[in-house]
Tab-separated table of C-alpha atoms and ligand atoms in Angstrom:
chain	number	residue	atom	x	y	z
A	1	MET	CA	-27.925	18.798	41.066
A	2	SER	CA	-24.481	20.283	40.680
A	3	GLY	CA	-22.624	20.464	43.998
A	4	LEU	CA	-22.158	18.071	46.801
A	5	THR	CA	-24.921	15.911	48.403
A	6	LEU	CA	-24.637	13.746	51.469
A	7	GLN	CA	-27.379	11.245	52.018
A	8	ASN	CA	-27.784	9.608	55.399
A	9	VAL	CA	-24.084	9.438	55.990
A	10	THR	CA	-23.033	7.550	59.089
A	11	LYS	CA	-19.557	6.711	60.406
A	12	GLN	CA	-18.870	4.143	63.092
A	13	PHE	CA	-15.562	3.360	64.718
A	14	GLY	CA	-16.306	-0.028	66.365
A	15	THR	CA	-19.399	0.566	68.396
A	16	PHE	CA	-18.881	4.351	68.531
A	17	THR	CA	-20.901	6.478	66.106
A	18	ALA	CA	-18.808	9.509	65.209
A	19	VAL	CA	-21.222	10.785	62.475
A	20	ARG	CA	-24.903	9.908	62.540
A	21	ASN	CA	-27.261	9.961	59.594
A	22	VAL	CA	-26.062	13.250	58.104
A	23	ALA	CA	-28.012	14.705	55.171
A	24	LEU	CA	-26.581	17.818	53.605
A	25	THR	CA	-26.747	19.621	50.297
A	26	VAL	CA	-23.977	21.994	49.300
A	27	PRO	CA	-25.021	23.776	46.025
A	28	HIS	CA	-22.282	24.446	43.427
A	29	GLY	CA	-20.311	27.581	44.160
A	30	THR	CA	-21.378	27.890	47.882
A	31	PHE	CA	-19.258	28.150	50.959
A	32	VAL	CA	-20.166	25.888	53.854
A	33	CYS	CA	-18.614	25.895	57.304
A	34	LEU	CA	-18.834	22.818	59.561
A	35	LEU	CA	-18.885	24.226	63.082
A	36	GLY	CA	-19.121	22.512	66.486
A	37	PRO	CA	-17.315	21.654	69.661
A	38	SER	CA	-14.309	19.365	69.815
A	39	GLY	CA	-15.229	15.704	69.026
A	40	CYS	CA	-18.553	16.556	67.362
A	41	GLY	CA	-17.586	14.778	64.152
A	42	LYS	CA	-16.567	17.633	61.883
A	43	THR	CA	-13.265	16.149	60.748
A	44	THR	CA	-14.682	12.709	60.332
A	45	LEU	CA	-17.430	14.151	58.038
A	46	MET	CA	-14.786	16.068	56.092
A	47	ARG	CA	-12.535	13.012	55.758
A	48	MET	CA	-15.454	11.110	54.255
A	49	VAL	CA	-16.125	13.897	51.734
A	50	ALA	CA	-12.346	13.749	50.914
A	51	GLY	CA	-12.365	9.965	50.553
A	52	LEU	CA	-9.851	9.545	53.358
A	53	ASP	CA	-12.473	7.520	55.351
A	54	LEU	CA	-15.341	5.438	53.961
A	55	PRO	CA	-18.872	5.942	55.441
A	56	THR	CA	-20.317	2.911	57.305
A	57	GLU	CA	-23.637	3.882	55.677
A	58	GLY	CA	-24.924	6.482	53.284
A	59	GLU	CA	-23.966	8.021	49.943
A	60	ILE	CA	-21.873	11.000	48.855
A	61	ARG	CA	-22.503	12.525	45.486
A	62	LEU	CA	-20.558	15.170	43.616
A	63	ASP	CA	-22.187	16.832	40.558
A	64	ASP	CA	-24.716	14.018	40.558
A	65	LYS	CA	-22.092	11.297	40.487
A	66	ASP	CA	-21.845	8.767	43.323
A	67	ILE	CA	-18.308	9.297	44.747
A	68	THR	CA	-18.800	7.316	47.957
A	69	ASN	CA	-16.136	4.769	47.047
A	70	VAL	CA	-14.048	6.837	44.665
A	71	PRO	CA	-10.478	7.160	45.848
A	72	THR	CA	-9.301	10.676	47.005
A	73	HIS	CA	-7.021	11.363	44.011
A	74	LYS	CA	-9.893	10.774	41.607
A	75	ARG	CA	-12.334	13.105	43.358
A	76	ASP	CA	-10.949	16.393	41.846
A	77	LEU	CA	-10.392	17.936	45.291
A	78	GLY	CA	-8.245	20.731	46.600
A	79	MET	CA	-7.357	20.205	50.205
A	80	VAL	CA	-5.761	22.427	52.926
A	81	PHE	CA	-5.169	21.052	56.399
A	82	GLN	CA	-4.071	22.749	59.609
A	83	SER	CA	-0.478	21.499	59.236
A	84	LEU	CA	-0.363	22.949	55.565
A	85	ALA	CA	2.259	20.265	54.714
A	86	LEU	CA	4.138	22.567	52.278
A	87	PHE	CA	7.390	21.054	51.032
A	88	PRO	CA	9.962	22.971	52.977
A	89	HIS	CA	12.836	22.413	50.573
A	90	LEU	CA	10.856	23.693	47.500
A	91	THR	CA	10.258	27.225	46.411
A	92	VAL	CA	6.788	28.927	46.527
A	93	GLY	CA	6.404	28.312	42.792
A	94	GLU	CA	7.520	24.687	42.979
A	95	ASN	CA	5.065	24.084	45.830
A	96	ILE	CA	2.151	25.610	43.907
A	97	ALA	CA	3.110	23.761	40.680
A	98	TYR	CA	3.640	20.369	42.433
A	99	SER	CA	0.262	18.695	41.521
A	100	LEU	CA	0.365	20.131	37.937
A	101	ARG	CA	3.864	18.666	37.448
A	102	ILE	CA	2.817	15.191	38.658
A	103	ARG	CA	-0.142	15.399	36.295
A	104	GLY	CA	2.262	15.923	33.524
A	105	ALA	CA	1.684	19.649	32.733
A	106	GLY	CA	4.376	21.344	30.638
A	107	LYS	CA	6.830	23.974	32.035
A	108	ASP	CA	5.089	26.867	30.291
A	109	GLU	CA	1.688	25.783	31.520
A	110	GLN	CA	2.974	25.358	35.059
A	111	LYS	CA	4.548	28.883	35.046
A	112	LYS	CA	1.410	30.520	33.645
A	113	ARG	CA	-0.765	28.887	36.325
A	114	VAL	CA	1.661	29.688	39.169
A	115	ASP	CA	1.826	33.365	38.044
A	116	GLU	CA	-2.089	33.447	37.902
A	117	LEU	CA	-2.350	31.948	41.368
A	118	LEU	CA	0.403	34.114	42.945
A	119	SER	CA	-1.433	37.207	41.667
A	120	MET	CA	-4.668	35.871	43.079
A	121	ILE	CA	-3.103	35.443	46.531
A	122	HIS	CA	-1.275	38.792	46.383
A	123	LEU	CA	2.230	37.188	46.242
A	124	SER	CA	3.252	38.051	42.681
A	125	GLY	CA	7.065	37.933	42.370
A	126	TYR	CA	7.468	35.350	45.158
A	127	ALA	CA	7.729	32.282	42.930
A	128	ASP	CA	11.476	31.708	43.604
A	129	ARG	CA	11.424	32.179	47.372
A	130	PRO	CA	11.986	29.212	49.606
A	131	VAL	CA	8.687	28.627	51.563
A	132	ALA	CA	10.710	28.449	54.768
A	133	LYS	CA	11.345	32.220	54.346
A	134	LEU	CA	7.658	33.192	54.353
A	135	SER	CA	5.509	34.497	57.172
A	136	GLY	CA	2.640	32.390	58.572
A	137	GLY	CA	-0.010	34.216	56.580
A	138	GLN	CA	2.053	34.005	53.357
A	139	ARG	CA	2.537	30.223	53.893
A	140	GLN	CA	-1.163	29.867	54.434
A	141	ARG	CA	-1.892	31.626	51.082
A	142	VAL	CA	0.617	29.370	49.299
A	143	ALA	CA	-1.091	26.281	50.684
A	144	ILE	CA	-4.362	27.614	49.396
A	145	ALA	CA	-2.856	28.370	46.009
A	146	ARG	CA	-1.319	24.891	45.874
A	147	ALA	CA	-4.663	23.301	46.522
A	148	LEU	CA	-6.346	25.427	43.828
A	149	ALA	CA	-3.659	24.788	41.174
A	150	ILE	CA	-5.588	21.914	39.536
A	151	SER	CA	-8.871	23.918	39.528
A	152	PRO	CA	-10.665	21.370	41.757
A	153	LYS	CA	-14.389	20.794	41.848
A	154	LEU	CA	-14.379	20.876	45.584
A	155	PHE	CA	-12.223	22.849	47.968
A	156	LEU	CA	-11.870	21.358	51.473
A	157	LEU	CA	-10.129	23.062	54.366
A	158	ASP	CA	-9.763	21.635	57.919
A	159	GLU	CA	-9.075	24.331	60.518
A	160	PRO	CA	-6.848	26.090	57.946
A	161	LEU	CA	-6.303	29.282	59.927
A	162	SER	CA	-6.043	27.956	63.503
A	163	ALA	CA	-2.217	28.328	63.655
A	164	LEU	CA	-2.339	32.027	62.887
A	165	ASP	CA	-2.619	34.802	65.444
A	166	ALA	CA	-5.987	36.429	65.934
A	167	LYS	CA	-5.503	39.543	63.745
A	168	LEU	CA	-4.027	37.623	60.829
A	169	ARG	CA	-6.705	34.991	61.168
A	170	GLU	CA	-9.458	37.586	60.781
A	171	ALA	CA	-7.749	39.125	57.739
A	172	MET	CA	-7.307	35.688	56.137
A	173	GLN	CA	-10.949	34.833	56.661
A	174	VAL	CA	-11.962	37.846	54.611
A	175	GLU	CA	-9.315	37.003	51.955
A	176	LEU	CA	-10.432	33.362	51.767
A	177	ARG	CA	-14.074	34.350	51.398
A	178	GLN	CA	-13.288	36.880	48.711
A	179	LEU	CA	-11.124	34.434	46.781
A	180	GLN	CA	-13.885	31.764	47.033
A	181	GLN	CA	-16.451	34.296	45.701
A	182	ARG	CA	-14.202	35.316	42.793
A	183	LEU	CA	-13.560	31.669	41.769
A	184	GLY	CA	-17.113	30.480	42.520
A	185	ILE	CA	-15.698	27.160	43.886
A	186	THR	CA	-17.710	24.919	46.084
A	187	THR	CA	-15.920	25.105	49.465
A	188	ILE	CA	-16.197	23.358	52.799
A	189	VAL	CA	-14.292	24.527	55.907
A	190	VAL	CA	-14.088	22.784	59.246
A	191	THR	CA	-13.758	25.196	62.124
A	192	HIS	CA	-14.553	25.393	65.819
A	193	ASP	CA	-14.463	29.196	65.659
A	194	GLN	CA	-17.986	30.614	65.282
A	195	ARG	CA	-16.726	34.124	64.228
A	196	GLU	CA	-14.745	32.487	61.462
A	197	ALA	CA	-17.855	30.483	60.337
A	198	MET	CA	-20.049	33.612	60.456
A	199	THR	CA	-17.569	35.666	58.460
A	200	MET	CA	-17.094	33.265	55.595
A	201	ALA	CA	-19.983	30.882	55.171
A	202	ASP	CA	-23.146	31.033	53.009
A	203	THR	CA	-24.343	28.101	55.181
A	204	VAL	CA	-23.183	27.310	58.675
A	205	VAL	CA	-23.612	23.684	59.653
A	206	VAL	CA	-23.753	23.364	63.445
A	207	MET	CA	-22.829	19.817	64.680
A	208	ASN	CA	-23.040	18.184	67.978
A	209	GLY	CA	-22.609	14.550	68.971
A	210	GLY	CA	-22.118	13.457	65.372
A	211	GLU	CA	-25.403	15.042	64.162
A	212	ILE	CA	-26.290	18.208	62.316
A	213	ARG	CA	-28.255	20.359	64.648
A	214	GLN	CA	-28.917	23.171	62.179
A	215	ALA	CA	-27.752	24.141	58.647
A	216	ALA	CA	-28.629	27.661	57.713
A	217	PRO	CA	-27.240	31.129	56.698
A	218	PRO	CA	-25.154	32.680	59.518
A	219	VAL	CA	-27.775	35.289	60.391
A	220	ASP	CA	-30.521	32.635	60.710
A	221	ILE	CA	-28.272	30.538	62.918
A	222	TYR	CA	-27.872	33.576	65.185
A	223	ARG	CA	-31.355	35.051	65.022
A	224	ARG	CA	-33.409	31.813	64.663
A	225	PRO	CA	-31.481	29.049	66.368
A	226	ALA	CA	-33.246	25.711	66.058
A	227	ASP	CA	-32.578	24.340	69.490
A	228	THR	CA	-30.963	25.030	72.917
A	229	PHE	CA	-27.626	23.667	71.777
A	230	VAL	CA	-27.349	26.004	68.732
A	231	ALA	CA	-28.733	29.003	70.679
A	232	ASP	CA	-26.165	28.494	73.464
A	233	PHE	CA	-23.209	27.577	71.212
A	234	ILE	CA	-23.519	30.622	68.897
A	235	GLY	CA	-22.833	33.878	70.697
A	236	MET	CA	-24.321	34.833	74.010
A	237	THR	CA	-27.972	34.226	74.809
A	238	ASN	CA	-30.568	34.094	77.599
A	239	LEU	CA	-32.386	30.744	77.799
A	240	LEU	CA	-35.613	31.433	79.615
A	241	ASP	CA	-38.453	28.998	80.624
A	242	PHE	CA	-41.852	29.923	79.297
A	243	LYS	CA	-45.405	28.756	79.896
A	244	ALA	CA	-48.095	29.330	77.295
A	245	ASP	CA	-50.886	31.513	78.504
A	246	GLY	CA	-54.075	32.994	76.889
A	247	THR	CA	-52.416	35.768	74.936
A	248	GLY	CA	-48.905	34.520	74.427
A	249	ALA	CA	-46.574	33.147	77.125
A	250	THR	CA	-45.297	33.927	80.595
A	251	VAL	CA	-41.564	34.534	80.877
A	252	LEU	CA	-39.747	35.549	84.096
A	253	GLY	CA	-43.102	35.688	85.867
A	254	ALA	CA	-44.581	38.230	83.424
A	255	SER	CA	-46.987	37.764	80.508
A	256	ILE	CA	-45.498	38.592	77.102
A	257	PRO	CA	-48.573	39.046	74.872
A	258	GLY	CA	-48.015	38.111	71.272
A	259	LEU	CA	-45.310	35.587	71.873
A	260	VAL	CA	-46.167	32.944	69.307
A	261	VAL	CA	-45.994	29.463	70.776
A	262	PRO	CA	-46.274	26.441	68.405
A	263	ASN	CA	-49.635	24.678	68.674
A	264	GLY	CA	-49.943	22.219	71.540
A	265	LEU	CA	-46.804	23.409	73.324
A	266	ALA	CA	-47.638	24.229	76.961
A	267	SER	CA	-44.156	25.130	78.107
A	268	GLY	CA	-40.542	25.182	77.011
A	269	ILE	CA	-37.565	27.398	76.515
A	270	VAL	CA	-37.147	30.679	74.574
A	271	SER	CA	-33.798	32.250	73.526
A	272	VAL	CA	-33.492	35.956	73.839
A	273	ARG	CA	-30.242	37.531	72.607
A	274	PRO	CA	-28.667	40.052	75.061
A	275	GLU	CA	-29.123	42.913	72.576
A	276	ASP	CA	-32.867	42.258	72.640
A	277	VAL	CA	-33.152	42.699	76.401
A	278	HIS	CA	-34.203	46.324	77.021
A	279	LEU	CA	-33.610	47.867	80.359
A	280	THR	CA	-35.812	50.677	81.572
A	281	VAL	CA	-37.025	52.262	84.823
A	282	PRO	CA	-38.963	49.910	87.075
A	283	GLY	CA	-42.658	49.980	86.448
A	284	ASN	CA	-42.190	50.826	82.755
A	285	ALA	CA	-41.881	47.243	81.723
A	286	PRO	CA	-43.643	43.989	82.859
A	287	ILE	CA	-40.557	42.392	84.436
A	288	THR	CA	-38.577	43.857	87.313
A	289	GLY	CA	-35.074	42.830	88.251
A	290	THR	CA	-31.908	43.893	90.202
A	291	VAL	CA	-28.636	44.773	88.533
A	292	ILE	CA	-25.956	42.463	89.937
A	293	PHE	CA	-22.935	43.187	87.710
A	294	ILE	CA	-21.863	45.500	84.914
A	295	ARG	CA	-19.066	44.553	82.462
A	296	ASP	CA	-17.896	47.559	80.423
A	297	LEU	CA	-15.908	46.290	77.462
A	298	GLY	CA	-15.547	49.665	75.817
A	299	GLY	CA	-17.422	48.814	72.547
A	300	THR	CA	-20.244	47.085	74.408
A	301	ILE	CA	-21.703	47.127	77.941
A	302	GLU	CA	-23.013	43.947	79.492
A	303	THR	CA	-25.458	44.393	82.333
A	304	PHE	CA	-26.273	41.344	84.404
A	305	VAL	CA	-29.705	41.382	86.062
A	306	GLU	CA	-31.373	38.958	88.425
A	307	ALA	CA	-35.096	38.603	87.773
A	308	ALA	CA	-37.597	35.932	88.994
A	309	GLY	CA	-34.580	33.945	90.427
A	310	LYS	CA	-32.791	33.835	87.101
A	311	GLN	CA	-29.732	35.699	85.862
A	312	ILE	CA	-30.033	37.415	82.502
A	313	VAL	CA	-27.742	39.649	80.532
A	314	ALA	CA	-28.502	42.753	78.488
A	315	VAL	CA	-25.969	44.178	75.990
A	316	SER	CA	-25.914	47.748	74.779
A	317	VAL	CA	-23.562	49.990	72.882
A	318	PRO	CA	-21.938	53.021	74.631
A	319	ASN	CA	-24.310	55.709	73.228
A	320	ALA	CA	-27.318	53.640	74.471
A	321	ARG	CA	-25.734	52.889	77.865
A	322	PRO	CA	-28.371	52.048	80.457
A	323	ASP	CA	-28.417	54.540	83.233
A	324	VAL	CA	-28.151	51.899	85.999
A	325	ALA	CA	-25.834	50.901	88.818
A	326	VAL	CA	-25.217	47.655	90.677
A	327	GLY	CA	-27.921	47.029	93.295
A	328	GLN	CA	-30.476	49.195	91.510
A	329	SER	CA	-33.971	47.920	90.421
A	330	VAL	CA	-34.598	47.969	86.663
A	331	GLY	CA	-37.550	47.160	84.415
A	332	ILE	CA	-36.942	44.553	81.645
A	333	ALA	CA	-38.834	44.784	78.331
A	334	LEU	CA	-38.901	41.783	75.919
A	335	ASP	CA	-40.334	42.173	72.409
A	336	PRO	CA	-42.253	38.920	71.649
A	337	ALA	CA	-40.736	38.944	68.157
A	338	ASP	CA	-37.271	38.611	69.694
A	339	CYS	CA	-38.160	35.543	71.806
A	340	VAL	CA	-37.376	32.390	69.815
A	341	VAL	CA	-39.164	29.281	70.922
A	342	LEU	CA	-36.636	26.430	70.819
A	343	LYS	CA	-36.924	22.718	70.163
A	344	SER	CA	-35.636	21.087	73.373
B	1	LIG	P1	-11.871	18.539	66.877
B	1	LIG	O1	-12.510	19.892	66.711
B	1	LIG	O2	-11.321	18.246	68.194
B	1	LIG	O3	-10.934	18.162	65.734
B	1	LIG	P2	-14.008	17.055	65.504
B	1	LIG	O4	-15.349	17.562	65.589
B	1	LIG	O5	-13.312	17.229	64.230
B	1	LIG	O6	-13.098	17.507	66.729
B	1	LIG	P3	-13.652	14.187	64.932
B	1	LIG	O7	-12.121	14.261	64.810
B	1	LIG	O8	-14.447	14.047	63.759
B	1	LIG	O9	-14.179	15.462	65.806
B	1	LIG	O10	-13.942	13.033	66.012
B	1	LIG	C1	-15.316	12.707	66.300
B	1	LIG	C2	-15.264	11.520	67.305
B	1	LIG	O11	-14.811	10.392	66.688
B	1	LIG	C3	-14.335	11.759	68.484
B	1	LIG	O12	-14.951	11.303	69.669
B	1	LIG	C4	-13.118	10.936	68.136
B	1	LIG	O13	-12.439	10.491	69.266
B	1	LIG	C5	-13.755	9.850	67.330
B	1	LIG	N1	-12.760	9.256	66.262
B	1	LIG	C6	-12.296	9.981	65.274
B	1	LIG	N2	-11.461	9.205	64.507
B	1	LIG	C7	-11.444	8.006	65.076
B	1	LIG	C8	-10.845	6.718	64.795
B	1	LIG	N3	-10.034	6.606	63.753
B	1	LIG	N4	-11.075	5.755	65.677
B	1	LIG	C9	-11.892	5.858	66.707
B	1	LIG	N5	-12.550	6.988	67.083
B	1	LIG	C10	-12.332	8.035	66.279
């Protein structure tokens, strides 16, 4: 298969297992984000793909070729790291042409490629500027262009946007995704920013404790989280105990008919996203609670409700603002289709 395949990849540092038995397929031309909390093994996994670390066990294949033990410079990679590591004494053009020059490309070829890449990153005419005179976002784009100069088979970026301020980071996420789609280059990005992962990726790989907890398209990760870790890590959610009953399951002391519980499961946890918690007048819904706090963020309103001894949150947009006040009783309606039964 063309693209990248990891088979049972494990990395141990002494007795500590940083990456455990990872299996992952990244089809050619797709964009994957490795996402997870600090220390979950994202960078270690990326370093093995880059050839900067060797796996303790397992195999890494690129375009059906075993590259597990192939040195970094023979892997056809473009890499961008957080520090960027641009050469400060060189111009933009010299930075971008660097790897072409050491591969022996002629002056004309270098210039043609630099012009092409500068146009791609919207910096045409910047070739002769010293990189020291660029803004943070411009430097970021030059680092990306430099990594792409050799037309790599695989494009690897480790927290590439984390040094930028929030607005610029969001703009660069869109730019990076558009560039990747135009080039059709297989890309892997390490990030701990879930919004960044959701913006850019075809597949979000959520890691914890050195393991992949779920690898799926962003919407599936959000709407159909596999387990409590993923549900809790991605966005806000309500994790509620359930007990299977005759027609579905009991949640917050009320029966939710139609809630599909996997065979043989007597109890467990469901995830219900706050936008799927519907507040209504008491008596109009099976669950009753008391409003304990309202957070109005302008674009969204978060209403915190206590029900059956548990705190849950409902989110609504301003034109669907629930007509409630702190201390008031409310009815809570849950659609069984919005209750996702989790693996524990
Ligand atoms: P962050 O988001 O903080 O960069 P990460 O998910 O990228 O975290 P890694 O850098 O892959 O995490 O580290 C995973 C675990 O492996 C951590 O507990 C780290 O301390 C450990 N680790 C990483 N490199 C080494 C090493 N060379 N020797 C020993 N332990 C290491």
